[in-house]
mmCIF file of C-alpha atoms in Angstrom:
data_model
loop_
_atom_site.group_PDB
_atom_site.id
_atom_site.type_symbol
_atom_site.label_atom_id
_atom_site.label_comp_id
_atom_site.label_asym_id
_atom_site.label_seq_id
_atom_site.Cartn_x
_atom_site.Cartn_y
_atom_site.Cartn_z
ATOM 1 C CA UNK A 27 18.182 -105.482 -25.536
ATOM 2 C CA UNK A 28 20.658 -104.982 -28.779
ATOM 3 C CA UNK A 29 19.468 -102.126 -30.729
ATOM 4 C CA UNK A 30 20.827 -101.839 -34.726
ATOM 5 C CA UNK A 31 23.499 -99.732 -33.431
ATOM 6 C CA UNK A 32 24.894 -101.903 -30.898
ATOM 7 C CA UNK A 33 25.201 -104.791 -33.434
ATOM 8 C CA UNK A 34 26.694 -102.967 -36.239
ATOM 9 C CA UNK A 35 29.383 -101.065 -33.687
ATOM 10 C CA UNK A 36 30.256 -104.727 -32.874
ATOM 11 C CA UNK A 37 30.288 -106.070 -36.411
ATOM 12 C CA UNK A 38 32.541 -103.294 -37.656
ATOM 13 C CA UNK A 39 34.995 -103.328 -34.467
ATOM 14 C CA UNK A 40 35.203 -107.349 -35.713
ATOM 15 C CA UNK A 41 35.602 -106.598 -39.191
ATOM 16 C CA UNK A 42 37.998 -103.928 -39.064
ATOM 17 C CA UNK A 43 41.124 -105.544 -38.425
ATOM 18 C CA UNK A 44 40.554 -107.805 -40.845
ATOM 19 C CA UNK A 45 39.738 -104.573 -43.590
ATOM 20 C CA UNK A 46 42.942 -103.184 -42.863
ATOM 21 C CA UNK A 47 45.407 -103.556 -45.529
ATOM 22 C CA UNK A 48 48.166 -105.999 -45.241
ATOM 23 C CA UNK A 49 51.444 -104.692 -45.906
ATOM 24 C CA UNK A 50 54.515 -106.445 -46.654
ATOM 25 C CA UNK A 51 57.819 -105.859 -43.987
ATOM 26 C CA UNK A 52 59.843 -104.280 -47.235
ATOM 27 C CA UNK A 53 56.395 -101.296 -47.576
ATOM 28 C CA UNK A 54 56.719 -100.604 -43.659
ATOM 29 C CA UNK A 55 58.838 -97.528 -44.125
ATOM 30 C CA UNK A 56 57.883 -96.463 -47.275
ATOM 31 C CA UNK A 57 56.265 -93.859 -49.255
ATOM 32 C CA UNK A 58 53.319 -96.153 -50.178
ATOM 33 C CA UNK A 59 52.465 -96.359 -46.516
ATOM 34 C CA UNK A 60 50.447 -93.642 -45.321
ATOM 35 C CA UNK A 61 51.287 -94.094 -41.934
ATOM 36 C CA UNK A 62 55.234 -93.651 -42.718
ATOM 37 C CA UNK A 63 54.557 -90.914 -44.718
ATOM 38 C CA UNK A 64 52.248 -89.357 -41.695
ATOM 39 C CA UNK A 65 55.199 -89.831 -39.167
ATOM 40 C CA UNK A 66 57.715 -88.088 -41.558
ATOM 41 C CA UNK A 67 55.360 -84.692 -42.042
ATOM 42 C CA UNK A 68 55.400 -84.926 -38.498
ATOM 43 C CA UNK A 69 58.622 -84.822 -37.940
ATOM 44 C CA UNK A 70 59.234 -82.437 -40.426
ATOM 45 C CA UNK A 71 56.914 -80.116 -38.801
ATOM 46 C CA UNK A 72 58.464 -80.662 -35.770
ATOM 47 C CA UNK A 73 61.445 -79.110 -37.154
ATOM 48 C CA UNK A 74 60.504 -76.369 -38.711
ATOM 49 C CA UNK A 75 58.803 -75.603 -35.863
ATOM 50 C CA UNK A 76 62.029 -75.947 -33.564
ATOM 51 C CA UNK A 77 64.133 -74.114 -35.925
ATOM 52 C CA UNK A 78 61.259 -71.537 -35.812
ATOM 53 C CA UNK A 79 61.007 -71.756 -32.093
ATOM 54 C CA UNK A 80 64.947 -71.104 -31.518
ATOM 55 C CA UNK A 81 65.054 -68.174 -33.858
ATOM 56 C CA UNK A 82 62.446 -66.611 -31.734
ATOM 57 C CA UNK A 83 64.177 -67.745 -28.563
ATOM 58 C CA UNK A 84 65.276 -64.740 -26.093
ATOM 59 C CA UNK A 85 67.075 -66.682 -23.393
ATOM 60 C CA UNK A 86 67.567 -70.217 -22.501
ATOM 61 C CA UNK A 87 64.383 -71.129 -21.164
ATOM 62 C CA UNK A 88 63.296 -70.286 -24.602
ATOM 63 C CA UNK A 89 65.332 -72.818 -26.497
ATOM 64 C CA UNK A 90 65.069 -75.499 -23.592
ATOM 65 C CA UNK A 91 60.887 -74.994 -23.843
ATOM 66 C CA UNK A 92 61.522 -75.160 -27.519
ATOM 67 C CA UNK A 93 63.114 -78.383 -27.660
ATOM 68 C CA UNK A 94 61.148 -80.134 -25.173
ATOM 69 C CA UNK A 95 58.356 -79.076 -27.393
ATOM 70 C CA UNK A 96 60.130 -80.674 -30.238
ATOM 71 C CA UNK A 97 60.910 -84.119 -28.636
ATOM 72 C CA UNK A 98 57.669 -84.014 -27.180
ATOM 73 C CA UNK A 99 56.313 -83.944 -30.820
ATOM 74 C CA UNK A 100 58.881 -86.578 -32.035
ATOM 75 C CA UNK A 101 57.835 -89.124 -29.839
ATOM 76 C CA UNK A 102 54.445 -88.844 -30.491
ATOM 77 C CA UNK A 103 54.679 -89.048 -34.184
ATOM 78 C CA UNK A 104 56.704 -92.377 -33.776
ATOM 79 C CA UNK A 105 54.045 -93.772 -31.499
ATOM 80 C CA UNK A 106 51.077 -93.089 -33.338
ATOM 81 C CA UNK A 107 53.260 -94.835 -36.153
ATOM 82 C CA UNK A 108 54.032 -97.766 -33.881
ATOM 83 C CA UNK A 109 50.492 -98.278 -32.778
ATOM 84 C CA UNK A 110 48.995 -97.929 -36.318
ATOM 85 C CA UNK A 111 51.533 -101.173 -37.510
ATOM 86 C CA UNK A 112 50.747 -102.784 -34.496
ATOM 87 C CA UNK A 113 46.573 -102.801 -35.669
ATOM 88 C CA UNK A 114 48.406 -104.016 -38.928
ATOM 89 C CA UNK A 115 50.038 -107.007 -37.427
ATOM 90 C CA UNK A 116 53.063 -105.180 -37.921
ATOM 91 C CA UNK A 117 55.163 -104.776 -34.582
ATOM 92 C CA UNK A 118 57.703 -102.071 -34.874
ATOM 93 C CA UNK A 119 60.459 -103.228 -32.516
ATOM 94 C CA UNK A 120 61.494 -101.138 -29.385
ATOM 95 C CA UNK A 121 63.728 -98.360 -29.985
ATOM 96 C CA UNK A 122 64.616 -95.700 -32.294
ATOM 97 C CA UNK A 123 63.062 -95.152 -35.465
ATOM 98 C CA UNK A 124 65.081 -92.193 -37.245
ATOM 99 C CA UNK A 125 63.964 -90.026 -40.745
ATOM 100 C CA UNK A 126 66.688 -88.060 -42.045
ATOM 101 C CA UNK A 127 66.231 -86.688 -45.029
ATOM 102 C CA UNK A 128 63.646 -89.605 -46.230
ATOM 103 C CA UNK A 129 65.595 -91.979 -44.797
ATOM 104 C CA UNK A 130 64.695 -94.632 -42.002
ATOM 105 C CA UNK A 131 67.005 -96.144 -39.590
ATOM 106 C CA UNK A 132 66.290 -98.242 -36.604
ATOM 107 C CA UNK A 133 68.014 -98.135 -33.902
ATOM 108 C CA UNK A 134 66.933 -101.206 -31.155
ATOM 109 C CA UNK A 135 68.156 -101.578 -27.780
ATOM 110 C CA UNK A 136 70.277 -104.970 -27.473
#
C-alpha cells in the first residue's frame, strides 16, 4: 500500500536532480558556486585550526595529532565538494584540488 508520503519521497528523489542548478565548467571553482565556496571555508578552518593546534602543541605527538587532524579535514572538504558536482553532472577528476589564497589548481594523476 503507497501512503502520500511514500509517493511524494519518490517524486522528489526523481525531481531533484533535475532541480539542481546547472552550472557551466568555467563556474565550477568559483565564488558563485556555493559548493566551492563551502570547500574553501573549510579549508580555511582547517588551517587556522592547525596553526592553532601547533601553537598549543607540547611535544611531537602534539603536532603529528594536529596535522593528521588537519589532512583529515582537508580531504573531507574536497570530497563533499567532489560528490556535490558529481549530483551536478559535474565530475571533478581524480586528484588534487588545491586553494591557496582563493586560488584553485588541479593537480590529476597521469
Amino acid at each position: 500500500m503507497r501512503t502520500p508520503l511514500m509517493i511524494a519521497t519518490a517524486l522528489a528523489m526523481i525531481a531533484t536532480p533535475a532541480m539542481a542548478k546547472k552550472l557551466a565548467p568555467d563556474e565550477v571553482f568559483t565564488d558563485s558556486n556555493s559548493h566551492y565556496l563551502d570547500m574553501k571555508t573549510a579549508i580555511s578552518e582547517a588551517k587556522r585550526e592547525l596553526k592553532s593546534d601547533l601553537a598549543r602543541a607540547h611535544d611531537e605527538g602534539d603536532r603529528i595529532d594536529a596535522v593528521a587532524e588537519y589532512e583529515a579535514e582537508v580531504a573531507d572538504a574536497k570530497k563533499d565538494f567532489r560528490k556535490e558536482m558529481a549530483e551536478r553532472g559535474i565530475m571533478i577528476p581524480r586528484g588534487q584540488v588545491i586553494v591557496e589564497d582563493g586560488e584553485v589548481a588541479m593537480l590529476t594523476p597521469r
